[in-house]
XYZ file of C-alpha atoms in Angstrom:
601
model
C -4.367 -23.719 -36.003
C -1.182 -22.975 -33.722
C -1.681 -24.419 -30.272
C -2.467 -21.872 -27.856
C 0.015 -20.014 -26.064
C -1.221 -20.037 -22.583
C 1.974 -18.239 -21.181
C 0.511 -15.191 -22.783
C -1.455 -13.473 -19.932
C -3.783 -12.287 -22.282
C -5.235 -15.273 -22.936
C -6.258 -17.009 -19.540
C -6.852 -13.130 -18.743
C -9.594 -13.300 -21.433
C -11.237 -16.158 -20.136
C -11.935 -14.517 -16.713
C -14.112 -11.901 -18.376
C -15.172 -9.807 -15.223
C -11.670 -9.036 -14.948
C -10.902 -8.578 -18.212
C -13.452 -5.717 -18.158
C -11.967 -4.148 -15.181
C -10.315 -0.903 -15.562
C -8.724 -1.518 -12.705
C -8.247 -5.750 -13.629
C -9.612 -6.650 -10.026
C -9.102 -10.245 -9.202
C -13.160 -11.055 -9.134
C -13.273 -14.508 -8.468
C -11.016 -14.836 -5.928
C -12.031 -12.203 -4.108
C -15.758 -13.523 -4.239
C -14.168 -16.829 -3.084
C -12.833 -15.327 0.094
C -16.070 -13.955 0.864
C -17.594 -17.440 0.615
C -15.167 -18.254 2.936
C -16.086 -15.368 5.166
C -12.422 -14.198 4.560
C -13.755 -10.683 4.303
C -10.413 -9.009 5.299
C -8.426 -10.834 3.019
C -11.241 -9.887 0.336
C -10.889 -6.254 1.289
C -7.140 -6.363 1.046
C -7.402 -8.002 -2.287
C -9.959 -5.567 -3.934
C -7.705 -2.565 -2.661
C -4.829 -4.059 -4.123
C -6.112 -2.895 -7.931
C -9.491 -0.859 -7.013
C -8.186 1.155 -4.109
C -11.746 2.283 -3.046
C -13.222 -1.311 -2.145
C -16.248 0.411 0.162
C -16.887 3.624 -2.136
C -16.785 1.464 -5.374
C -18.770 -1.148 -3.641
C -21.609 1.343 -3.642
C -21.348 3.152 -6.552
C -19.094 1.476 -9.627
C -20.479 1.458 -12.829
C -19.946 -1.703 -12.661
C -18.471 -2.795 -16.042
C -17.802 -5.997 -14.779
C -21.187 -7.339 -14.714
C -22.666 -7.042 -18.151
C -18.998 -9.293 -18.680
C -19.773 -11.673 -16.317
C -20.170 -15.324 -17.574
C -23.043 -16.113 -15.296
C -24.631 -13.865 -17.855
C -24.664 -16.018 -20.439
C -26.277 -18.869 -18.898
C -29.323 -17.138 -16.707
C -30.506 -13.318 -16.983
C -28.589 -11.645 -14.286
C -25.185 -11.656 -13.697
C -23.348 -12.222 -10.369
C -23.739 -9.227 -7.845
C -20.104 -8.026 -7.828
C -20.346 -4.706 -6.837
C -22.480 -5.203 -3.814
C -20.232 -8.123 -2.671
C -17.562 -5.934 -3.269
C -19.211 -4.029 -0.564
C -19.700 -6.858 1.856
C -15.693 -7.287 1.777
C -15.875 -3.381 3.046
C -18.840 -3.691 5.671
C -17.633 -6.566 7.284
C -13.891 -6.352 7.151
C -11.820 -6.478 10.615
C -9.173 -4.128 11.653
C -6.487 -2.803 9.062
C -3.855 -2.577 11.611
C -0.033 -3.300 10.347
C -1.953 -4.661 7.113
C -1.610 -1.717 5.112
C 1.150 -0.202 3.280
C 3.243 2.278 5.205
C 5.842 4.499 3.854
C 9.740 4.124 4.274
C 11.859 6.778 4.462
C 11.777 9.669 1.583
C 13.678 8.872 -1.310
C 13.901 12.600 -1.851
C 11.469 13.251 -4.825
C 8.338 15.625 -4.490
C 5.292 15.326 -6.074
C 2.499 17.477 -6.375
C -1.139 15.963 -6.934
C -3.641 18.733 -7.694
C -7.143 17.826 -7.335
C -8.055 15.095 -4.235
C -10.383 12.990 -6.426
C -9.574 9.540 -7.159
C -7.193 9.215 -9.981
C -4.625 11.862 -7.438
C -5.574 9.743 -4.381
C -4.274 6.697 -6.325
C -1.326 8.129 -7.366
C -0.721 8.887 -3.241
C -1.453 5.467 -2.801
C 0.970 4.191 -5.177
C 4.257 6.495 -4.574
C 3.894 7.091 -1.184
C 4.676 3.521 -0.040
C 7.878 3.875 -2.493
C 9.300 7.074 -0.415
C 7.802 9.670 -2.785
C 7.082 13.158 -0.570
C 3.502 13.028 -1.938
C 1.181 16.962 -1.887
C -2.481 16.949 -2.757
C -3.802 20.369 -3.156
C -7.600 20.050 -3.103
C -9.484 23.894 -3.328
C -12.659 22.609 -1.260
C -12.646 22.130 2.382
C -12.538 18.037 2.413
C -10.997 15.683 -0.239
C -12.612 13.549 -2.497
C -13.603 15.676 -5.742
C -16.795 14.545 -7.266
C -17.049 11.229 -5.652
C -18.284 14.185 -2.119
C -19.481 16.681 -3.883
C -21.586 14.841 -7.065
C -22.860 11.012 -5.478
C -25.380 11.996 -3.248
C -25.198 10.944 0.327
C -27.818 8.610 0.374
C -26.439 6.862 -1.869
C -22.348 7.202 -0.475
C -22.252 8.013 3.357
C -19.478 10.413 4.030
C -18.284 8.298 6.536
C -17.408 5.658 3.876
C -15.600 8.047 1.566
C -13.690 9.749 4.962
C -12.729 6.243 5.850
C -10.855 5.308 2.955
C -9.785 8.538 2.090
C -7.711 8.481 5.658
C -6.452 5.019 4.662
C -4.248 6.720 1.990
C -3.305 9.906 4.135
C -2.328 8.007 6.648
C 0.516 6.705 4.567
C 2.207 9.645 5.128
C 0.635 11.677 2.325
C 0.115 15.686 3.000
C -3.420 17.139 2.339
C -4.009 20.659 1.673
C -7.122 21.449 1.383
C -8.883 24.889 0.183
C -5.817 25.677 -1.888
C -6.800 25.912 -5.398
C -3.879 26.322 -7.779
C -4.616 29.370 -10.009
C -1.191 29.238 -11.873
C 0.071 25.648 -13.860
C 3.297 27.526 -14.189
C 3.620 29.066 -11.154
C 3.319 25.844 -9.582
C 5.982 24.235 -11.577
C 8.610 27.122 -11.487
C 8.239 27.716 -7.653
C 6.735 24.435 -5.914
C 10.243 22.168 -6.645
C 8.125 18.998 -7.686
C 9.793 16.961 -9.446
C 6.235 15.590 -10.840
C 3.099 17.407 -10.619
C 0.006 14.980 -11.142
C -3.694 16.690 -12.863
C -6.590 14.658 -11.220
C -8.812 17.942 -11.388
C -11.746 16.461 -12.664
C -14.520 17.785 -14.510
C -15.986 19.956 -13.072
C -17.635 22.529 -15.609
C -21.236 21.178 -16.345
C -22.885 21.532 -19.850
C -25.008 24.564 -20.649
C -28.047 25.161 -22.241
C -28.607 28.404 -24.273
C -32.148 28.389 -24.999
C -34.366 31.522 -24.677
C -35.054 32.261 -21.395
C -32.040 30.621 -20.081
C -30.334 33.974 -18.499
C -34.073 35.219 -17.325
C -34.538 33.211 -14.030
C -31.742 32.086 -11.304
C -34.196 28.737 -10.656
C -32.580 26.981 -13.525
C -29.967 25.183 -12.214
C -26.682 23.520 -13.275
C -26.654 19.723 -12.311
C -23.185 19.295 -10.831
C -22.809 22.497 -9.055
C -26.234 21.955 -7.859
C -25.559 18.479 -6.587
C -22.079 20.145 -4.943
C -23.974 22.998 -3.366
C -26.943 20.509 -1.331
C -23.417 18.177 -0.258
C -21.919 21.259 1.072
C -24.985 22.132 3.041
C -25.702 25.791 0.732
C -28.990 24.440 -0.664
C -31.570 22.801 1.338
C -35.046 22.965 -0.586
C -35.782 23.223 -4.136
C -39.376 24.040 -5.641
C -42.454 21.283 -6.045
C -42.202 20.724 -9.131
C -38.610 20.067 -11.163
C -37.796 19.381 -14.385
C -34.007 17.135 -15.274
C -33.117 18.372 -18.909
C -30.925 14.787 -19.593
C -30.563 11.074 -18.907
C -26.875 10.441 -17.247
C -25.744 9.361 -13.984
C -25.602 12.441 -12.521
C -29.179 13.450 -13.817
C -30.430 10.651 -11.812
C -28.688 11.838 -8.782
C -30.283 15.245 -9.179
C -33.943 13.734 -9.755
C -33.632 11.682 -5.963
C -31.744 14.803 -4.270
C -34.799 16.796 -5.591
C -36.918 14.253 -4.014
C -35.326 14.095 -0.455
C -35.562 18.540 -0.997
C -38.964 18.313 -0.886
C -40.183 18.021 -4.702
C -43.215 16.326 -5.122
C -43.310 16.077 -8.792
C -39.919 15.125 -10.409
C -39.527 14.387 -14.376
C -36.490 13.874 -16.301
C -36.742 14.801 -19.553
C -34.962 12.651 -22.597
C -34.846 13.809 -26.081
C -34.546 10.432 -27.649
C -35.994 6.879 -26.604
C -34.854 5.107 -23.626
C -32.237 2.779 -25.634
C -30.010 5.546 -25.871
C -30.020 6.593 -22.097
C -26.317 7.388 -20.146
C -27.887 6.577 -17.403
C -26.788 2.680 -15.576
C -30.037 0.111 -15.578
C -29.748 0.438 -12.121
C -29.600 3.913 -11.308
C -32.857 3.859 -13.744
C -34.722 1.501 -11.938
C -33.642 3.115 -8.474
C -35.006 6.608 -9.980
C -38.109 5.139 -11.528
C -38.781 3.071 -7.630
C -38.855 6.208 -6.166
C -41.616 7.493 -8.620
C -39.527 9.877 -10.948
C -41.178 10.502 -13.926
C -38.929 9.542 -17.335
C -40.770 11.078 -20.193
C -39.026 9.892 -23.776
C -38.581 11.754 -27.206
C -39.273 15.123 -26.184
C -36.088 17.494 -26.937
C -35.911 21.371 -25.173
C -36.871 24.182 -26.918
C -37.175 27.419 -24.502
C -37.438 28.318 -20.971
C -41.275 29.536 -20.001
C -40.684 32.682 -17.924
C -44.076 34.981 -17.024
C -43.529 38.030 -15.068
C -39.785 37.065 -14.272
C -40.259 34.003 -13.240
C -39.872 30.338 -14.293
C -43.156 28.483 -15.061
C -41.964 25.812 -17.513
C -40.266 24.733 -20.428
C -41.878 24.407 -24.130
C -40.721 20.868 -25.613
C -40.908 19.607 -29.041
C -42.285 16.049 -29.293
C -40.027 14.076 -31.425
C -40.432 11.084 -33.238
C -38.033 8.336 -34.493
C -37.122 6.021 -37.370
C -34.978 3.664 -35.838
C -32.896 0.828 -38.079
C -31.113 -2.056 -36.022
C -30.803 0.283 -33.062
C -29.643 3.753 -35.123
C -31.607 6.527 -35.688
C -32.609 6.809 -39.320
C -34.224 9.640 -39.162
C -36.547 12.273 -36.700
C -39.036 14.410 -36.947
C -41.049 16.912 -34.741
C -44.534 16.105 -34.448
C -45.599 18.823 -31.536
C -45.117 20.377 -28.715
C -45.817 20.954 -25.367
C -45.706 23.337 -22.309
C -44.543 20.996 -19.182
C -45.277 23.093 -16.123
C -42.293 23.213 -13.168
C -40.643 25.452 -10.528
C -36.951 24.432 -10.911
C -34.770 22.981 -13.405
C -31.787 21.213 -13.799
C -29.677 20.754 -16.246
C -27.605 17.550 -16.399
C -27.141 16.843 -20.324
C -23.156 16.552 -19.425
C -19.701 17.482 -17.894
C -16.250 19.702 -19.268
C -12.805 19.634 -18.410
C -11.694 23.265 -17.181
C -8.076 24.443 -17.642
C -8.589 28.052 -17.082
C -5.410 27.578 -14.636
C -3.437 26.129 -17.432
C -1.313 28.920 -18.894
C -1.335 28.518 -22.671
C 2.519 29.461 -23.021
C 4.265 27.216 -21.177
C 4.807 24.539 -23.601
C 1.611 21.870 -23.125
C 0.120 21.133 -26.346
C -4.243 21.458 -26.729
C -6.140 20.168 -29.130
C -8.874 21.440 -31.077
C -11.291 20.993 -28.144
C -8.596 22.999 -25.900
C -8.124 19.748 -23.920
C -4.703 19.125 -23.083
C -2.691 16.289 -25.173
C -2.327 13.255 -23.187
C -0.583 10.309 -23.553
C -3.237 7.381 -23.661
C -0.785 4.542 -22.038
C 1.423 6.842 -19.629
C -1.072 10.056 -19.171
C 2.336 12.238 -19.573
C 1.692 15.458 -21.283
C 3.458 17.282 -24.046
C 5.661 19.008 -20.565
C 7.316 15.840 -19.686
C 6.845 16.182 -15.917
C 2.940 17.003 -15.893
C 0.897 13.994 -16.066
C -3.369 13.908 -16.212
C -5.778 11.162 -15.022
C -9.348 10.402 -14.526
C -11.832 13.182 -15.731
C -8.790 16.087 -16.553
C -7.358 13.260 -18.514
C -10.152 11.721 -21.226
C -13.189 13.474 -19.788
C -16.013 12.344 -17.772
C -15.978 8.381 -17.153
C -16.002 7.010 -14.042
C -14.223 6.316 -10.744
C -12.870 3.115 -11.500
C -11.505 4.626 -14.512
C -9.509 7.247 -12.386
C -8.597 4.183 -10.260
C -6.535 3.097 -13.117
C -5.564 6.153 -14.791
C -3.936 6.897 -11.449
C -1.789 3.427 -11.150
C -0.819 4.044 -14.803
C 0.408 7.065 -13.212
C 1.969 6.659 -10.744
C 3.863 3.893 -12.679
C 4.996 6.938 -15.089
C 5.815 9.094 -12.638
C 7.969 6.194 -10.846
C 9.783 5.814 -14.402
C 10.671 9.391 -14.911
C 11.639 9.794 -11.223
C 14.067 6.764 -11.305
C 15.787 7.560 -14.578
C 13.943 4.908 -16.840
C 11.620 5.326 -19.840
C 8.454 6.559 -19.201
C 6.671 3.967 -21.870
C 8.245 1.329 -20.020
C 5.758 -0.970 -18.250
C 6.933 -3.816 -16.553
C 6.002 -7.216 -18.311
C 2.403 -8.520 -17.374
C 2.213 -12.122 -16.248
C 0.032 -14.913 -15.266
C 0.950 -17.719 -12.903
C -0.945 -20.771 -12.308
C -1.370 -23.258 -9.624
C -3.316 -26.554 -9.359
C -6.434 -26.489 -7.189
C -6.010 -30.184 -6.648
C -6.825 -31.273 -3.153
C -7.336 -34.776 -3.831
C -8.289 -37.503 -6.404
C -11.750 -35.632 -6.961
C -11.522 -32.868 -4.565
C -11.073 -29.339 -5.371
C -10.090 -26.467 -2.955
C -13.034 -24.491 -4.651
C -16.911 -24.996 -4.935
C -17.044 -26.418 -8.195
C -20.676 -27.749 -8.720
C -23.413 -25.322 -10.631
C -25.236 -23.271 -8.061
C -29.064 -22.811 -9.662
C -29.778 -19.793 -6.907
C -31.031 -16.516 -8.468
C -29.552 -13.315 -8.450
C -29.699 -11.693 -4.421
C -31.997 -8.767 -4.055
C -30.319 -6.107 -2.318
C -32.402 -4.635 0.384
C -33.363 -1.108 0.821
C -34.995 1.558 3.294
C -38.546 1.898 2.573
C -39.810 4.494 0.292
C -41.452 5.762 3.603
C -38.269 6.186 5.576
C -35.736 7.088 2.997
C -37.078 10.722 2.412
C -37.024 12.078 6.008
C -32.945 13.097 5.844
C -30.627 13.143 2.575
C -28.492 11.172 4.055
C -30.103 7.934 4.716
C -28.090 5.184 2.647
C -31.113 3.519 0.749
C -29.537 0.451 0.142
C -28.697 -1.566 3.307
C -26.137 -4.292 2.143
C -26.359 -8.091 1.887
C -26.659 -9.787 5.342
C -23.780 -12.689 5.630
C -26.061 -15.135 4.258
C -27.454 -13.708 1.140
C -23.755 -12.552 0.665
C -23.051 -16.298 0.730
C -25.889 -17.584 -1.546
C -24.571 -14.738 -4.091
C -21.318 -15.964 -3.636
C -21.922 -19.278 -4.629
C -22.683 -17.773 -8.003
C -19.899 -17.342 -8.861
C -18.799 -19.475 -11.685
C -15.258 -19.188 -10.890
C -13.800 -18.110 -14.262
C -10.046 -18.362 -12.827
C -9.604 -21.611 -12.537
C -8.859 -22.875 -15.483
C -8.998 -26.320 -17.534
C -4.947 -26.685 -17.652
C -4.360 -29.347 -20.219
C -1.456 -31.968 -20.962
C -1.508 -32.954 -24.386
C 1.407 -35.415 -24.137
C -0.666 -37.453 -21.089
C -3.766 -37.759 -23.351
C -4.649 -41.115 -24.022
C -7.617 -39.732 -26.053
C -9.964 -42.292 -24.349
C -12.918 -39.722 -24.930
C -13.601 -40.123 -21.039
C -13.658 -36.063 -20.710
C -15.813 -35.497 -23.701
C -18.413 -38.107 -22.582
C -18.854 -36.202 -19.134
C -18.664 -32.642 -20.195
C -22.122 -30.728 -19.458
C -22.151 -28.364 -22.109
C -20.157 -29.925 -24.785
C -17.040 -27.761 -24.452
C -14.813 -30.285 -25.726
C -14.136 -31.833 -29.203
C -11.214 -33.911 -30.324
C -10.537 -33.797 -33.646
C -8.276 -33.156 -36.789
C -6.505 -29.717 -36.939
C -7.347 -27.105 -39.650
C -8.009 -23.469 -40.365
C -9.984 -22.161 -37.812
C -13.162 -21.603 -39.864
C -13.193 -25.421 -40.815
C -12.598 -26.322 -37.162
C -15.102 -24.197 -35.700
C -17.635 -26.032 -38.341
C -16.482 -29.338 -36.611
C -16.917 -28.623 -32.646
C -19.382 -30.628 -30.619
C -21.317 -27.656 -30.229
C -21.738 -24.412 -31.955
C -19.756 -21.261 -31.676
C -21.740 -18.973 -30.494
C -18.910 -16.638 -29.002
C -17.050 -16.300 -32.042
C -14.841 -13.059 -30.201
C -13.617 -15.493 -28.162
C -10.979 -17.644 -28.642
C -10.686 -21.534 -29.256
C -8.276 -23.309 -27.283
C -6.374 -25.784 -28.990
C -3.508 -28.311 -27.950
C 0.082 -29.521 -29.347
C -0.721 -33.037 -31.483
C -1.814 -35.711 -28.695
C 0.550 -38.808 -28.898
C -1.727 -41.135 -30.407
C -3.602 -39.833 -33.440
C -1.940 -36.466 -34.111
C -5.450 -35.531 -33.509
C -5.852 -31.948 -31.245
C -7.986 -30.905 -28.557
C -10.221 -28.044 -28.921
C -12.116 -25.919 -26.341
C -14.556 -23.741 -26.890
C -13.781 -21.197 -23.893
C -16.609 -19.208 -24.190
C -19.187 -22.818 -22.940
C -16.828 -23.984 -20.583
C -18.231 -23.525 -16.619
C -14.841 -24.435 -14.616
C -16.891 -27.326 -12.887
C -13.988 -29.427 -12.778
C -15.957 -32.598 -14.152
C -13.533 -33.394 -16.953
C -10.232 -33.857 -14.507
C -12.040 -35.488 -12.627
C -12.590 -38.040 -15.343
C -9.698 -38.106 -16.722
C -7.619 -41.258 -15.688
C -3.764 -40.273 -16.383
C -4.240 -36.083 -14.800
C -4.021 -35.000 -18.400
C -6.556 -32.198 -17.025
C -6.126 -30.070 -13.963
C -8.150 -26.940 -12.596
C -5.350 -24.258 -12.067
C -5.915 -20.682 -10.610
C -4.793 -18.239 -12.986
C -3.435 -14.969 -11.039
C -3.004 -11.959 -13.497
C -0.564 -9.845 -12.726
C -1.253 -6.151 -13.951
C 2.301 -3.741 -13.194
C 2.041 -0.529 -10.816
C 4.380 1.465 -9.742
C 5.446 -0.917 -6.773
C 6.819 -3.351 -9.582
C 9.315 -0.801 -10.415
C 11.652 -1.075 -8.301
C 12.289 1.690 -5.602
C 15.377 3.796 -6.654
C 14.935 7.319 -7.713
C 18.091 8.031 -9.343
C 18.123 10.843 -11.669
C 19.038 14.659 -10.487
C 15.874 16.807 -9.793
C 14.044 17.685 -12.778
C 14.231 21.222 -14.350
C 10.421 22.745 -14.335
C 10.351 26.073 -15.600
């Protein structure tokens, strides 16, 4: 094999697999670190730098971080990122003169329609550059789904207001209940030189069964959830049924609760394996005694002299082959008694506004063509992001959408090539504070995952918006800290200082390292001190050391950063190195805008 090519920031990037499955690349570790350190400014800082939203997403990020994290891999829970994410935001001092503020105008407009999180990104981003940055939001307050969908118990509006003001106070213009009724319109009368689609969406799935159209208690999940957070429903009926197994179907079934349902079921047509729904959002649904009734799909709406009684299921039954359904079959049904449904079984984009002439290319699903990299359109100043771009993900996926962006809108604006992305890098620097001393906590912390603490069941119900979950206290935020098994800094090695004396290999706790003769990378994985088992995951192996020709090999995937071998190793041919990843935005661009105003219709 090659030796590596550490300069590639893909590879150290790899290693640090929390960030690695980041949309938004978040520097994890270090901003865990800080926390340790009760540096919970500079941890807030650091978290906005890629995430934007450090308190909103520290409540309510899918979280694709965790099922990444190392920790994983070594005990049955995985570091508590999210909620320490949230500790940066709780306990955070003053912002004061720390935040970006915006120079004078460079003379560009842009218009962001939609005040969700992929357009409040793109504020974030250009406004600090100069850009004269609109949103045009049609409800009353910003914040698109992340107000009107994520229930207040679970995301006080104080939170989202908070953060929200953070990026209007950069000099960024708000203008709310304005919906924009006319794409072109916009474009041939607004002068915006850009005009940004964060619209979401918004248009929930329906279900045409019989009976559907026969009873106005059958509701639809996200314009239900949007109608309670706007104060224009306050009580549902005893008994509710959720038709689907999502996010937001779990957000309906704990609304319904807090409504005053007493008997809440959500209904899944195949086995629990193949819920949308997050673990967590499951087991926060299921605490709160919602009823999740498997294999039973919807067949028809019960309605007896005009009004809705229940719903008729079939009972299905699976044949399932290494996880896939084989095959199903019906093997009854039933009647399941209720008062209200709600139907959460998915989530459309909605481009009624879009004019169909202008020039944007559709596709077959009439969802606008969108560049995957830059989010430009087929109309070269319209760009898309978060929901309006790929459909219904999640917020930290708008997060990023919205810094790619930005970045493309910065390009356009300033004469350069849209596609063009400034160069990604890594830097690294030693964490060497002494012979055997280390400017991080290096040794394995045994300490179990941190429960988060909640309201009681008893309290939680008396007003919607009680947050159930209370946040770590500084010490447990410590304990999960310590976790951490610091990913980022990495095992920087010196082939040419090797004096192959075997010193690192004897002290290494898992058996990470193995010198030996190169070869094909099969053959060499057969010849490691220990086994594989990552085989995704790259070996690292090093230029010929001096002596023997011989290599050293790594197997990444075992290693837990505890420092141990340069500690051992008598000539410094190890050293534990902080990798920073740098992932461009639009900042990295430069900040000239030098092309005349763009022609838009």
């Amino acid at each position: 094999m090659n030796p590596t090519d550490t300069a590639h920031p893909d590879y150290y990037h790899r290693v640090v697999d929390c960030q690695w499955a980041c949309p938004a690349h978040t520097d994890v570790p270090e901003y865990i670190r800080l926390i340790a350190q009760q540096r919970y400014t500079d941890a807030y800082l650091l978290n906005r730098q890629s995430n934007v939203f450090p308190g909103i997403l520290g409540r309510v990020c899918d979280r694709p971080c965790e099922p990444a994290c190392r920790r994983g891999r070594v005990e049955d829970k995985p570091v508590a990122i999210c909620r320490l994410k949230r500790v940066a935001a709780d306990l955070r001092g003053e912002l004061d003169g720390l935040l970006p503020t915006a120079p004078a105008r460079n003379g560009k407009r842009i218009a962001c329609i939609g005040a969700g999180p992929a357009s409040l990104t793109v504020a974030n981003d250009l406004a600090p550059l100069g850009y004269e940055v609109t949103i045009f939001e049609q409800n009353a307050v910003p914040g698109g789904l992340m107000r009107s969908n994520i229930p207040s118990f679970r995301l006080p509006q104080t939170v989202l207001d908070e953060e929200i003001d953070m990026i209007l106070g950069m000099g960024v213009t708000l203008t709310t209940g304005t919906p924009i009724t006319s794409l072109a319109g916009l474009l041939k009368d607004g002068g915006y030189d850009a005009v940004f689609i964060g619209s979401g969406a918004p248009k929930g799935k329906e279900l045409e069964l019989p009976g559907r159209s026969q009873s106005d208690r059958i509701h639809i999940g996200i314009t239900w959830l949007e109608s309670v957070a706007f104060g224009h429903i306050g009580s549902i009926g005893k008994r509710v049924l959720i038709i689907g197994v999502g996010n937001t179907a779990m957000d309906c079934c704990r609304t319904s609760l807090r409504l005053g349902a007493n008997s809440v079921k959500v209904m899944a047509r195949k086995p629990r394996g193949f819920f949308k729904a997050s673990t967590w959002e499951l087991e926060d649904a299921e605490e709160e005694n919602v009823e999740i009734i498997v294999n039973h799909a919807p067949k028809s709406f019960v309605i007896e002299d005009g009004r809705l009684t229940g719903m008729l299921f079939e009972e299905m039954e699976y044949q399932l082959e290494a996880g896939v359904i084989k095959r199903e079959r019906v093997v009854g049904e039933i009647v399941i008694g209720c008062d209200d449904v709600i139907l959460a079984i998915g989530q459309e984009n909605a481009f009624t506004w879009i004019e169909r002439d202008i020039g944007m290319k559709f596709d077959k699903h009439d969802k606008p063509v969108v560049d995957p990299v830059t989010f430009q359109s087929s109309l070269p100043q319209v760009f898309f992001g978060g929901d309006a771009a790929q459909g219904p993900k999640n917020i930290i996926w708008a997060v990023e959408h919205g810094h790619q962006a930005a970045l493309s809108i910065h390009n356009l604006c300033s004469g350069a090539a849209v596609a063009a992305r400034p160069a990604r890098g890594v830097t690294l620097s030693s964490r060497k504070m002494g012979m055997h001393e280390w400017s991080y906590k290096n040794d394995y912390t045994i300490l179990e995952r941190r429960l988060m603490p909640h309201v009681s069941l008893k309290e939680r119900f008396k007003k919607l918006d009680i947050e159930v979950e209370l946040g770590f206290t500084v010490e447990q935020a410590a304990q999960e800290a310590q976790r951490c098994m610091n990913c980022d800094i990495q095992t920087v090695f010196e082939a040419k200082l090797c004096i192959e004396c075997d010193a690192c290999i004897d002290i290494c706790p898992v058996d990470c390292l193995t010198i030996t003769h190169n070869g094909e990378e099969a053959d060499l994985r057969g010849r490691l001190r220990s086994p594989a088992l990552e085989p995704t995951q790259l070996l690292y192996v090093s230029a010929p050391l001096p002596q023997t020709a011989r290599v050293m090999v790594k197997d990444e995937n075992l290693c837990v950063h505890c420092g141990l071998c340069a500690e051992r190793c008598p000539t410094a041919a190890w050293d534990m190195q902080k990798s920073t990843i740098h992932w461009p935005q639009a900042a990295d661009g430069g900040e000239t805008c030098r092309s005349p105003k763009l022609k838009t219709a």
